[in-house]
Structures are given as C-alpha cells and as structure tokens.
Amino acid sequence: MDTIDQKRRSENMRRIHSTDTAPELAVRRLLYGLGYRYRLHRKELPGRPDLVFASRRKVILVHGCFWHAHACKDGHPPKTNQVYWSAKLARNVERDARNQSALLSLGWECLVIWECQIRAPALGLQKTLVTFLEGRGATSSDR
Ligand SMILES: [Zn+2]
C-alpha cells in the first residue's frame, strides 16, 4: 500500500464518523435561518441522526454522496482498490438502511439530504426541507 492509499484510508476513517461536515453545516444554517430549532446527533437515537426535530418527531440525515454511495455522479467508488472501497461503501449503505428502518420503527420520519442537492440551487433544497418538516406522513428519500 502506498502513502496515498494510507492517507485516504485514514481520511476515510476520520470522515465517516465525523460530524459537522460542510454539507451538514449548510443545511443547519439554512434551517436555522428559516427559524427551525433542532438538536444535533442525539446519542439515544439509532445512528445519531444529524438533525433531530423532537416535537415533530422527524430527523434529517445529511449524506455525503461518496461516503454513502449516492446514485449520482459523485457516488461512484474510486477505480483503485475497488475491492476495499466496494466493501467499505456497501457497509455504509447497509448501516444507513439499518438506522433508517430503526428510526422509522420508533416512529421517527426521516429525510435524507444529499450533498449534491445542497450544491443545487438553494430554493429547491429549502422547499424540500420545509415540505418535509411541515408535512404529515410522507417519508422522502430519493435512494
Ligand atoms: Zn449525490
């Protein structure tokens, strides 16, 4: 293994468990500006969801396209070390699915916001967030 791989690997280990990523901060800033208040990373909930709206019983999960293997142009594993990356990213996807179904079974509605949605025009994102938080019953995820 060369040093670039080692660097990427430790970067991976750090980022996959990290909080306060740039996309997450962007969503938090937007919602805060709209007057929403939320708790962050509640440990007692499955997967420590990024944003928790307790009185609405809703959570928002902000996913990086690469680390959570989104079906978009940023979601593909690298060409090198394919075995390692495929296994790694597949585990992440499994964990996401497990956490989301655990949240749903506890009565929490989940909205997944992808990193690439945040880069898209902000009004679209704002509408998605508000529709989710104000709406009743529908769970939105584009996976
Ligand atoms: Zn994406």
mmCIF file with all atom_site columns, N, CA, C and O in Angstrom, residues 27 31 37-42 44-63 96 99-113 128-129 132-133 138-141:
data_model
loop_
_atom_site.group_PDB
_atom_site.id
_atom_site.type_symbol
_atom_site.label_atom_id
_atom_site.label_alt_id
_atom_site.label_comp_id
_atom_site.label_asym_id
_atom_site.label_entity_id
_atom_site.label_seq_id
_atom_site.pdbx_PDB_ins_code
_atom_site.Cartn_x
_atom_site.Cartn_y
_atom_site.Cartn_z
_atom_site.occupancy
_atom_site.B_iso_or_equiv
_atom_site.pdbx_formal_charge
_atom_site.auth_seq_id
_atom_site.auth_comp_id
_atom_site.auth_asym_id
_atom_site.auth_atom_id
_atom_site.pdbx_PDB_model_num
ATOM 1   N N  . VAL A 1 27  ? -26.974 22.808 5.637  1.00 0.00 ? 27  VAL A N  1
ATOM 2   C CA . VAL A 1 27  ? -28.383 22.515 5.940  1.00 0.00 ? 27  VAL A CA 1
ATOM 3   C C  . VAL A 1 27  ? -28.777 23.155 7.269  1.00 0.00 ? 27  VAL A C  1
ATOM 4   O O  . VAL A 1 27  ? -29.858 23.746 7.392  1.00 0.00 ? 27  VAL A O  1
ATOM 5   N N  . LEU A 1 31  ? -31.759 25.974 7.752  1.00 0.00 ? 31  LEU A N  1
ATOM 6   C CA . LEU A 1 31  ? -32.921 25.738 8.611  1.00 0.00 ? 31  LEU A CA 1
ATOM 7   C C  . LEU A 1 31  ? -32.971 26.726 9.771  1.00 0.00 ? 31  LEU A C  1
ATOM 8   O O  . LEU A 1 31  ? -34.043 27.207 10.139 1.00 0.00 ? 31  LEU A O  1
ATOM 9   N N  . ARG A 1 37  ? -35.635 25.082 14.985 1.00 0.00 ? 37  ARG A N  1
ATOM 10  C CA . ARG A 1 37  ? -34.686 24.735 16.030 1.00 0.00 ? 37  ARG A CA 1
ATOM 11  C C  . ARG A 1 37  ? -34.637 23.225 16.144 1.00 0.00 ? 37  ARG A C  1
ATOM 12  O O  . ARG A 1 37  ? -35.635 22.544 15.962 1.00 0.00 ? 37  ARG A O  1
ATOM 13  N N  . TYR A 1 38  ? -33.467 22.702 16.431 1.00 0.00 ? 38  TYR A N  1
ATOM 14  C CA . TYR A 1 38  ? -33.257 21.254 16.357 1.00 0.00 ? 38  TYR A CA 1
ATOM 15  C C  . TYR A 1 38  ? -32.132 20.876 17.308 1.00 0.00 ? 38  TYR A C  1
ATOM 16  O O  . TYR A 1 38  ? -31.368 21.711 17.766 1.00 0.00 ? 38  TYR A O  1
ATOM 17  N N  . ARG A 1 39  ? -32.070 19.590 17.589 1.00 0.00 ? 39  ARG A N  1
ATOM 18  C CA . ARG A 1 39  ? -30.960 19.057 18.360 1.00 0.00 ? 39  ARG A CA 1
ATOM 19  C C  . ARG A 1 39  ? -30.065 18.291 17.403 1.00 0.00 ? 39  ARG A C  1
ATOM 20  O O  . ARG A 1 39  ? -30.513 17.806 16.360 1.00 0.00 ? 39  ARG A O  1
ATOM 21  N N  . LEU A 1 40  ? -28.794 18.192 17.771 1.00 0.00 ? 40  LEU A N  1
ATOM 22  C CA . LEU A 1 40  ? -27.836 17.536 16.891 1.00 0.00 ? 40  LEU A CA 1
ATOM 23  C C  . LEU A 1 40  ? -27.387 16.198 17.466 1.00 0.00 ? 40  LEU A C  1
ATOM 24  O O  . LEU A 1 40  ? -27.120 16.097 18.662 1.00 0.00 ? 40  LEU A O  1
ATOM 25  N N  . HIS A 1 41  ? -27.337 15.173 16.591 1.00 0.00 ? 41  HIS A N  1
ATOM 26  C CA . HIS A 1 41  ? -26.656 13.919 16.930 1.00 0.00 ? 41  HIS A CA 1
ATOM 27  C C  . HIS A 1 41  ? -27.091 13.347 18.264 1.00 0.00 ? 41  HIS A C  1
ATOM 28  O O  . HIS A 1 41  ? -26.271 13.039 19.116 1.00 0.00 ? 41  HIS A O  1
ATOM 29  N N  . ARG A 1 42  ? -28.395 13.207 18.443 1.00 0.00 ? 42  ARG A N  1
ATOM 30  C CA . ARG A 1 42  ? -28.885 12.629 19.701 1.00 0.00 ? 42  ARG A CA 1
ATOM 31  C C  . ARG A 1 42  ? -28.406 11.189 19.830 1.00 0.00 ? 42  ARG A C  1
ATOM 32  O O  . ARG A 1 42  ? -28.753 10.340 19.020 1.00 0.00 ? 42  ARG A O  1
ATOM 33  N N  . GLU A 1 44  ? -29.126 8.831  21.786 1.00 0.00 ? 44  GLU A N  1
ATOM 34  C CA . GLU A 1 44  ? -30.071 7.754  22.109 1.00 0.00 ? 44  GLU A CA 1
ATOM 35  C C  . GLU A 1 44  ? -30.851 7.290  20.883 1.00 0.00 ? 44  GLU A C  1
ATOM 36  O O  . GLU A 1 44  ? -31.607 6.331  20.963 1.00 0.00 ? 44  GLU A O  1
ATOM 37  N N  . LEU A 1 45  ? -30.696 7.966  19.756 1.00 0.00 ? 45  LEU A N  1
ATOM 38  C CA . LEU A 1 45  ? -31.404 7.547  18.539 1.00 0.00 ? 45  LEU A CA 1
ATOM 39  C C  . LEU A 1 45  ? -30.469 6.744  17.624 1.00 0.00 ? 45  LEU A C  1
ATOM 40  O O  . LEU A 1 45  ? -29.270 7.018  17.573 1.00 0.00 ? 45  LEU A O  1
ATOM 41  N N  . PRO A 1 46  ? -31.039 5.762  16.887 1.00 0.00 ? 46  PRO A N  1
ATOM 42  C CA . PRO A 1 46  ? -30.208 4.924  16.006 1.00 0.00 ? 46  PRO A CA 1
ATOM 43  C C  . PRO A 1 46  ? -29.392 5.761  15.023 1.00 0.00 ? 46  PRO A C  1
ATOM 44  O O  . PRO A 1 46  ? -29.931 6.607  14.323 1.00 0.00 ? 46  PRO A O  1
ATOM 45  N N  . GLY A 1 47  ? -28.097 5.535  14.988 1.00 0.00 ? 47  GLY A N  1
ATOM 46  C CA . GLY A 1 47  ? -27.216 6.211  14.043 1.00 0.00 ? 47  GLY A CA 1
ATOM 47  C C  . GLY A 1 47  ? -26.924 7.666  14.376 1.00 0.00 ? 47  GLY A C  1
ATOM 48  O O  . GLY A 1 47  ? -26.314 8.357  13.570 1.00 0.00 ? 47  GLY A O  1
ATOM 49  N N  . ARG A 1 48  ? -27.336 8.132  15.553 1.00 0.00 ? 48  ARG A N  1
ATOM 50  C CA . ARG A 1 48  ? -27.117 9.529  15.946 1.00 0.00 ? 48  ARG A CA 1
ATOM 51  C C  . ARG A 1 48  ? -27.453 10.485 14.792 1.00 0.00 ? 48  ARG A C  1
ATOM 52  O O  . ARG A 1 48  ? -26.564 11.100 14.200 1.00 0.00 ? 48  ARG A O  1
ATOM 53  N N  . PRO A 1 49  ? -28.738 10.611 14.456 1.00 0.00 ? 49  PRO A N  1
ATOM 54  C CA . PRO A 1 49  ? -29.123 11.415 13.288 1.00 0.00 ? 49  PRO A CA 1
ATOM 55  C C  . PRO A 1 49  ? -28.607 12.860 13.366 1.00 0.00 ? 49  PRO A C  1
ATOM 56  O O  . PRO A 1 49  ? -28.499 13.417 14.450 1.00 0.00 ? 49  PRO A O  1
ATOM 57  N N  . ASP A 1 50  ? -28.312 13.417 12.203 1.00 0.00 ? 50  ASP A N  1
ATOM 58  C CA . ASP A 1 50  ? -27.665 14.728 12.151 1.00 0.00 ? 50  ASP A CA 1
ATOM 59  C C  . ASP A 1 50  ? -28.517 15.822 12.781 1.00 0.00 ? 50  ASP A C  1
ATOM 60  O O  . ASP A 1 50  ? -28.040 16.586 13.612 1.00 0.00 ? 50  ASP A O  1
ATOM 61  N N  . LEU A 1 51  ? -29.767 15.931 12.357 1.00 0.00 ? 51  LEU A N  1
ATOM 62  C CA . LEU A 1 51  ? -30.658 16.958 12.905 1.00 0.00 ? 51  LEU A CA 1
ATOM 63  C C  . LEU A 1 51  ? -31.918 16.283 13.439 1.00 0.00 ? 51  LEU A C  1
ATOM 64  O O  . LEU A 1 51  ? -32.541 15.494 12.733 1.00 0.00 ? 51  LEU A O  1
ATOM 65  N N  . VAL A 1 52  ? -32.292 16.613 14.658 1.00 0.00 ? 52  VAL A N  1
ATOM 66  C CA . VAL A 1 52  ? -33.445 15.983 15.299 1.00 0.00 ? 52  VAL A CA 1
ATOM 67  C C  . VAL A 1 52  ? -34.463 17.053 15.676 1.00 0.00 ? 52  VAL A C  1
ATOM 68  O O  . VAL A 1 52  ? -34.123 18.019 16.362 1.00 0.00 ? 52  VAL A O  1
ATOM 69  N N  . PHE A 1 53  ? -35.694 16.870 15.177 1.00 0.00 ? 53  PHE A N  1
ATOM 70  C CA . PHE A 1 53  ? -36.799 17.788 15.481 1.00 0.00 ? 53  PHE A CA 1
ATOM 71  C C  . PHE A 1 53  ? -37.761 17.021 16.375 1.00 0.00 ? 53  PHE A C  1
ATOM 72  O O  . PHE A 1 53  ? -38.710 16.391 15.898 1.00 0.00 ? 53  PHE A O  1
ATOM 73  N N  . ALA A 1 54  ? -37.487 17.068 17.686 1.00 0.00 ? 54  ALA A N  1
ATOM 74  C CA . ALA A 1 54  ? -38.152 16.151 18.611 1.00 0.00 ? 54  ALA A CA 1
ATOM 75  C C  . ALA A 1 54  ? -39.658 16.344 18.633 1.00 0.00 ? 54  ALA A C  1
ATOM 76  O O  . ALA A 1 54  ? -40.409 15.374 18.607 1.00 0.00 ? 54  ALA A O  1
ATOM 77  N N  . SER A 1 55  ? -40.141 17.600 18.673 1.00 0.00 ? 55  SER A N  1
ATOM 78  C CA . SER A 1 55  ? -41.579 17.804 18.804 1.00 0.00 ? 55  SER A CA 1
ATOM 79  C C  . SER A 1 55  ? -42.316 17.387 17.534 1.00 0.00 ? 55  SER A C  1
ATOM 80  O O  . SER A 1 55  ? -43.484 17.026 17.576 1.00 0.00 ? 55  SER A O  1
ATOM 81  N N  . ARG A 1 56  ? -41.636 17.426 16.401 1.00 0.00 ? 56  ARG A N  1
ATOM 82  C CA . ARG A 1 56  ? -42.236 16.962 15.141 1.00 0.00 ? 56  ARG A CA 1
ATOM 83  C C  . ARG A 1 56  ? -41.992 15.475 14.924 1.00 0.00 ? 56  ARG A C  1
ATOM 84  O O  . ARG A 1 56  ? -42.518 14.879 13.994 1.00 0.00 ? 56  ARG A O  1
ATOM 85  N N  . ARG A 1 57  ? -41.134 14.897 15.743 1.00 0.00 ? 57  ARG A N  1
ATOM 86  C CA . ARG A 1 57  ? -40.701 13.504 15.596 1.00 0.00 ? 57  ARG A CA 1
ATOM 87  C C  . ARG A 1 57  ? -40.167 13.230 14.186 1.00 0.00 ? 57  ARG A C  1
ATOM 88  O O  . ARG A 1 57  ? -40.571 12.300 13.493 1.00 0.00 ? 57  ARG A O  1
ATOM 89  N N  . LYS A 1 58  ? -39.263 14.111 13.789 1.00 0.00 ? 58  LYS A N  1
ATOM 90  C CA . LYS A 1 58  ? -38.653 13.997 12.469 1.00 0.00 ? 58  LYS A CA 1
ATOM 91  C C  . LYS A 1 58  ? -37.144 14.162 12.594 1.00 0.00 ? 58  LYS A C  1
ATOM 92  O O  . LYS A 1 58  ? -36.672 14.879 13.472 1.00 0.00 ? 58  LYS A O  1
ATOM 93  N N  . VAL A 1 59  ? -36.438 13.477 11.712 1.00 0.00 ? 59  VAL A N  1
ATOM 94  C CA . VAL A 1 59  ? -34.992 13.656 11.663 1.00 0.00 ? 59  VAL A CA 1
ATOM 95  C C  . VAL A 1 59  ? -34.555 13.918 10.223 1.00 0.00 ? 59  VAL A C  1
ATOM 96  O O  . VAL A 1 59  ? -35.190 13.474 9.275  1.00 0.00 ? 59  VAL A O  1
ATOM 97  N N  . ILE A 1 60  ? -33.480 14.672 10.084 1.00 0.00 ? 60  ILE A N  1
ATOM 98  C CA . ILE A 1 60  ? -32.885 14.912 8.776  1.00 0.00 ? 60  ILE A CA 1
ATOM 99  C C  . ILE A 1 60  ? -31.470 14.357 8.797  1.00 0.00 ? 60  ILE A C  1
ATOM 100 O O  . ILE A 1 60  ? -30.700 14.618 9.729  1.00 0.00 ? 60  ILE A O  1
ATOM 101 N N  . LEU A 1 61  ? -31.172 13.543 7.792  1.00 0.00 ? 61  LEU A N  1
ATOM 102 C CA . LEU A 1 61  ? -29.855 12.938 7.661  1.00 0.00 ? 61  LEU A CA 1
ATOM 103 C C  . LEU A 1 61  ? -29.163 13.591 6.467  1.00 0.00 ? 61  LEU A C  1
ATOM 104 O O  . LEU A 1 61  ? -29.713 13.593 5.368  1.00 0.00 ? 61  LEU A O  1
ATOM 105 N N  . VAL A 1 62  ? -28.001 14.148 6.688  1.00 0.00 ? 62  VAL A N  1
ATOM 106 C CA . VAL A 1 62  ? -27.256 14.789 5.605  1.00 0.00 ? 62  VAL A CA 1
ATOM 107 C C  . VAL A 1 62  ? -26.145 13.831 5.183  1.00 0.00 ? 62  VAL A C  1
ATOM 108 O O  . VAL A 1 62  ? -25.261 13.508 5.978  1.00 0.00 ? 62  VAL A O  1
ATOM 109 N N  . HIS A 1 63  ? -26.240 13.352 3.944  1.00 0.00 ? 63  HIS A N  1
ATOM 110 C CA . HIS A 1 63  ? -25.307 12.332 3.480  1.00 0.00 ? 63  HIS A CA 1
ATOM 111 C C  . HIS A 1 63  ? -24.355 12.853 2.422  1.00 0.00 ? 63  HIS A C  1
ATOM 112 O O  . HIS A 1 63  ? -24.789 13.428 1.424  1.00 0.00 ? 63  HIS A O  1
ATOM 113 N N  . ASP A 1 96  ? -26.749 2.670  6.873  1.00 0.00 ? 96  ASP A N  1
ATOM 114 C CA . ASP A 1 96  ? -27.760 3.713  6.662  1.00 0.00 ? 96  ASP A CA 1
ATOM 115 C C  . ASP A 1 96  ? -29.161 3.115  6.647  1.00 0.00 ? 96  ASP A C  1
ATOM 116 O O  . ASP A 1 96  ? -30.074 3.638  7.280  1.00 0.00 ? 96  ASP A O  1
ATOM 117 N N  . ASN A 1 99  ? -30.180 1.950  10.132 1.00 0.00 ? 99  ASN A N  1
ATOM 118 C CA . ASN A 1 99  ? -30.518 3.078  11.009 1.00 0.00 ? 99  ASN A CA 1
ATOM 119 C C  . ASN A 1 99  ? -31.869 3.685  10.645 1.00 0.00 ? 99  ASN A C  1
ATOM 120 O O  . ASN A 1 99  ? -32.672 4.006  11.518 1.00 0.00 ? 99  ASN A O  1
ATOM 121 N N  . GLN A 1 100 ? -32.105 3.822  9.334  1.00 0.00 ? 100 GLN A N  1
ATOM 122 C CA . GLN A 1 100 ? -33.362 4.441  8.915  1.00 0.00 ? 100 GLN A CA 1
ATOM 123 C C  . GLN A 1 100 ? -34.562 3.572  9.255  1.00 0.00 ? 100 GLN A C  1
ATOM 124 O O  . GLN A 1 100 ? -35.588 4.087  9.697  1.00 0.00 ? 100 GLN A O  1
ATOM 125 N N  . SER A 1 101 ? -34.440 2.257  9.096  1.00 0.00 ? 101 SER A N  1
ATOM 126 C CA . SER A 1 101 ? -35.605 1.440  9.431  1.00 0.00 ? 101 SER A CA 1
ATOM 127 C C  . SER A 1 101 ? -35.796 1.388  10.941 1.00 0.00 ? 101 SER A C  1
ATOM 128 O O  . SER A 1 101 ? -36.930 1.330  11.422 1.00 0.00 ? 101 SER A O  1
ATOM 129 N N  . ALA A 1 102 ? -34.691 1.462  11.699 1.00 0.00 ? 102 ALA A N  1
ATOM 130 C CA . ALA A 1 102 ? -34.819 1.516  13.161 1.00 0.00 ? 102 ALA A CA 1
ATOM 131 C C  . ALA A 1 102 ? -35.526 2.804  13.582 1.00 0.00 ? 102 ALA A C  1
ATOM 132 O O  . ALA A 1 102 ? -36.417 2.786  14.438 1.00 0.00 ? 102 ALA A O  1
ATOM 133 N N  . LEU A 1 103 ? -35.155 3.916  12.959 1.00 0.00 ? 103 LEU A N  1
ATOM 134 C CA . LEU A 1 103 ? -35.802 5.196  13.267 1.00 0.00 ? 103 LEU A CA 1
ATOM 135 C C  . LEU A 1 103 ? -37.288 5.140  12.930 1.00 0.00 ? 103 LEU A C  1
ATOM 136 O O  . LEU A 1 103 ? -38.134 5.556  13.724 1.00 0.00 ? 103 LEU A O  1
ATOM 137 N N  . LEU A 1 104 ? -37.595 4.610  11.741 1.00 0.00 ? 104 LEU A N  1
ATOM 138 C CA . LEU A 1 104 ? -38.995 4.512  11.320 1.00 0.00 ? 104 LEU A CA 1
ATOM 139 C C  . LEU A 1 104 ? -39.805 3.657  12.284 1.00 0.00 ? 104 LEU A C  1
ATOM 140 O O  . LEU A 1 104 ? -40.926 4.010  12.660 1.00 0.00 ? 104 LEU A O  1
ATOM 141 N N  . SER A 1 105 ? -39.213 2.549  12.734 1.00 0.00 ? 105 SER A N  1
ATOM 142 C CA . SER A 1 105 ? -39.964 1.662  13.628 1.00 0.00 ? 105 SER A CA 1
ATOM 143 C C  . SER A 1 105 ? -40.163 2.303  14.991 1.00 0.00 ? 105 SER A C  1
ATOM 144 O O  . SER A 1 105 ? -41.063 1.920  15.737 1.00 0.00 ? 105 SER A O  1
ATOM 145 N N  . LEU A 1 106 ? -39.343 3.283  15.331 1.00 0.00 ? 106 LEU A N  1
ATOM 146 C CA . LEU A 1 106 ? -39.541 4.028  16.575 1.00 0.00 ? 106 LEU A CA 1
ATOM 147 C C  . LEU A 1 106 ? -40.472 5.230  16.376 1.00 0.00 ? 106 LEU A C  1
ATOM 148 O O  . LEU A 1 106 ? -40.682 6.026  17.291 1.00 0.00 ? 106 LEU A O  1
ATOM 149 N N  . GLY A 1 107 ? -40.987 5.381  15.154 1.00 0.00 ? 107 GLY A N  1
ATOM 150 C CA . GLY A 1 107 ? -41.949 6.446  14.893 1.00 0.00 ? 107 GLY A CA 1
ATOM 151 C C  . GLY A 1 107 ? -41.343 7.755  14.428 1.00 0.00 ? 107 GLY A C  1
ATOM 152 O O  . GLY A 1 107 ? -42.001 8.790  14.432 1.00 0.00 ? 107 GLY A O  1
ATOM 153 N N  . TRP A 1 108 ? -40.073 7.710  14.008 1.00 0.00 ? 108 TRP A N  1
ATOM 154 C CA . TRP A 1 108 ? -39.429 8.921  13.501 1.00 0.00 ? 108 TRP A CA 1
ATOM 155 C C  . TRP A 1 108 ? -39.476 8.930  11.984 1.00 0.00 ? 108 TRP A C  1
ATOM 156 O O  . TRP A 1 108 ? -39.126 7.943  11.344 1.00 0.00 ? 108 TRP A O  1
ATOM 157 N N  . GLU A 1 109 ? -39.917 10.042 11.417 1.00 0.00 ? 109 GLU A N  1
ATOM 158 C CA . GLU A 1 109 ? -39.833 10.208 9.965  1.00 0.00 ? 109 GLU A CA 1
ATOM 159 C C  . GLU A 1 109 ? -38.437 10.689 9.604  1.00 0.00 ? 109 GLU A C  1
ATOM 160 O O  . GLU A 1 109 ? -37.858 11.513 10.304 1.00 0.00 ? 109 GLU A O  1
ATOM 161 N N  . CYS A 1 110 ? -37.919 10.176 8.473  1.00 0.00 ? 110 CYS A N  1
ATOM 162 C CA . CYS A 1 110 ? -36.557 10.518 8.057  1.00 0.00 ? 110 CYS A CA 1
ATOM 163 C C  . CYS A 1 110 ? -36.564 11.221 6.706  1.00 0.00 ? 110 CYS A C  1
ATOM 164 O O  . CYS A 1 110 ? -37.271 10.806 5.797  1.00 0.00 ? 110 CYS A O  1
ATOM 165 N N  . LEU A 1 111 ? -35.747 12.233 6.591  1.00 0.00 ? 111 LEU A N  1
ATOM 166 C CA . LEU A 1 111 ? -35.477 12.844 5.289  1.00 0.00 ? 111 LEU A CA 1
ATOM 167 C C  . LEU A 1 111 ? -33.973 12.775 5.059  1.00 0.00 ? 111 LEU A C  1
ATOM 168 O O  . LEU A 1 111 ? -33.192 13.183 5.919  1.00 0.00 ? 111 LEU A O  1
ATOM 169 N N  . VAL A 1 112 ? -33.577 12.230 3.908  1.00 0.00 ? 112 VAL A N  1
ATOM 170 C CA . VAL A 1 112 ? -32.165 12.215 3.549  1.00 0.00 ? 112 VAL A CA 1
ATOM 171 C C  . VAL A 1 112 ? -31.894 13.378 2.613  1.00 0.00 ? 112 VAL A C  1
ATOM 172 O O  . VAL A 1 112 ? -32.575 13.540 1.595  1.00 0.00 ? 112 VAL A O  1
ATOM 173 N N  . ILE A 1 113 ? -30.945 14.216 2.969  1.00 0.00 ? 113 ILE A N  1
ATOM 174 C CA . ILE A 1 113 ? -30.487 15.280 2.081  1.00 0.00 ? 113 ILE A CA 1
ATOM 175 C C  . ILE A 1 113 ? -29.094 14.900 1.605  1.00 0.00 ? 113 ILE A C  1
ATOM 176 O O  . ILE A 1 113 ? -28.205 14.614 2.404  1.00 0.00 ? 113 ILE A O  1
ATOM 177 N N  . THR A 1 128 ? -37.714 21.477 -0.232 1.00 0.00 ? 128 THR A N  1
ATOM 178 C CA . THR A 1 128 ? -37.690 20.084 0.218  1.00 0.00 ? 128 THR A CA 1
ATOM 179 C C  . THR A 1 128 ? -37.717 20.001 1.743  1.00 0.00 ? 128 THR A C  1
ATOM 180 O O  . THR A 1 128 ? -38.477 19.224 2.324  1.00 0.00 ? 128 THR A O  1
ATOM 181 N N  . LEU A 1 129 ? -36.889 20.824 2.378  1.00 0.00 ? 129 LEU A N  1
ATOM 182 C CA . LEU A 1 129 ? -36.797 20.799 3.843  1.00 0.00 ? 129 LEU A CA 1
ATOM 183 C C  . LEU A 1 129 ? -38.106 21.227 4.489  1.00 0.00 ? 129 LEU A C  1
ATOM 184 O O  . LEU A 1 129 ? -38.621 20.568 5.394  1.00 0.00 ? 129 LEU A O  1
ATOM 185 N N  . PHE A 1 132 ? -40.957 18.733 4.060  1.00 0.00 ? 132 PHE A N  1
ATOM 186 C CA . PHE A 1 132 ? -40.789 17.602 4.973  1.00 0.00 ? 132 PHE A CA 1
ATOM 187 C C  . PHE A 1 132 ? -41.190 17.982 6.398  1.00 0.00 ? 132 PHE A C  1
ATOM 188 O O  . PHE A 1 132 ? -41.947 17.278 7.060  1.00 0.00 ? 132 PHE A O  1
ATOM 189 N N  . LEU A 1 133 ? -40.687 19.111 6.863  1.00 0.00 ? 133 LEU A N  1
ATOM 190 C CA . LEU A 1 133 ? -40.905 19.475 8.273  1.00 0.00 ? 133 LEU A CA 1
ATOM 191 C C  . LEU A 1 133 ? -42.344 19.874 8.547  1.00 0.00 ? 133 LEU A C  1
ATOM 192 O O  . LEU A 1 133 ? -42.859 19.640 9.636  1.00 0.00 ? 133 LEU A O  1
ATOM 193 N N  . ALA A 1 138 ? -45.683 11.596 4.880  1.00 0.00 ? 138 ALA A N  1
ATOM 194 C CA . ALA A 1 138 ? -44.831 11.134 3.786  1.00 0.00 ? 138 ALA A CA 1
ATOM 195 C C  . ALA A 1 138 ? -43.364 11.133 4.191  1.00 0.00 ? 138 ALA A C  1
ATOM 196 O O  . ALA A 1 138 ? -42.877 12.055 4.819  1.00 0.00 ? 138 ALA A O  1
ATOM 197 N N  . THR A 1 139 ? -42.693 10.064 3.865  1.00 0.00 ? 139 THR A N  1
ATOM 198 C CA . THR A 1 139 ? -41.257 9.993  4.096  1.00 0.00 ? 139 THR A CA 1
ATOM 199 C C  . THR A 1 139 ? -40.555 10.158 2.759  1.00 0.00 ? 139 THR A C  1
ATOM 200 O O  . THR A 1 139 ? -40.915 9.506  1.797  1.00 0.00 ? 139 THR A O  1
ATOM 201 N N  . SER A 1 140 ? -39.610 11.033 2.723  1.00 0.00 ? 140 SER A N  1
ATOM 202 C CA . SER A 1 140 ? -38.965 11.336 1.460  1.00 0.00 ? 140 SER A CA 1
ATOM 203 C C  . SER A 1 140 ? -37.517 10.876 1.446  1.00 0.00 ? 140 SER A C  1
ATOM 204 O O  . SER A 1 140 ? -36.764 11.156 2.356  1.00 0.00 ? 140 SER A O  1
ATOM 205 N N  . SER A 1 141 ? -37.175 10.127 0.441  1.00 0.00 ? 141 SER A N  1
ATOM 206 C CA . SER A 1 141 ? -35.782 9.748  0.215  1.00 0.00 ? 141 SER A CA 1
ATOM 207 C C  . SER A 1 141 ? -35.687 9.405  -1.254 1.00 0.00 ? 141 SER A C  1
ATOM 208 O O  . SER A 1 141 ? -36.556 8.729  -1.785 1.00 0.00 ? 141 SER A O  1
#
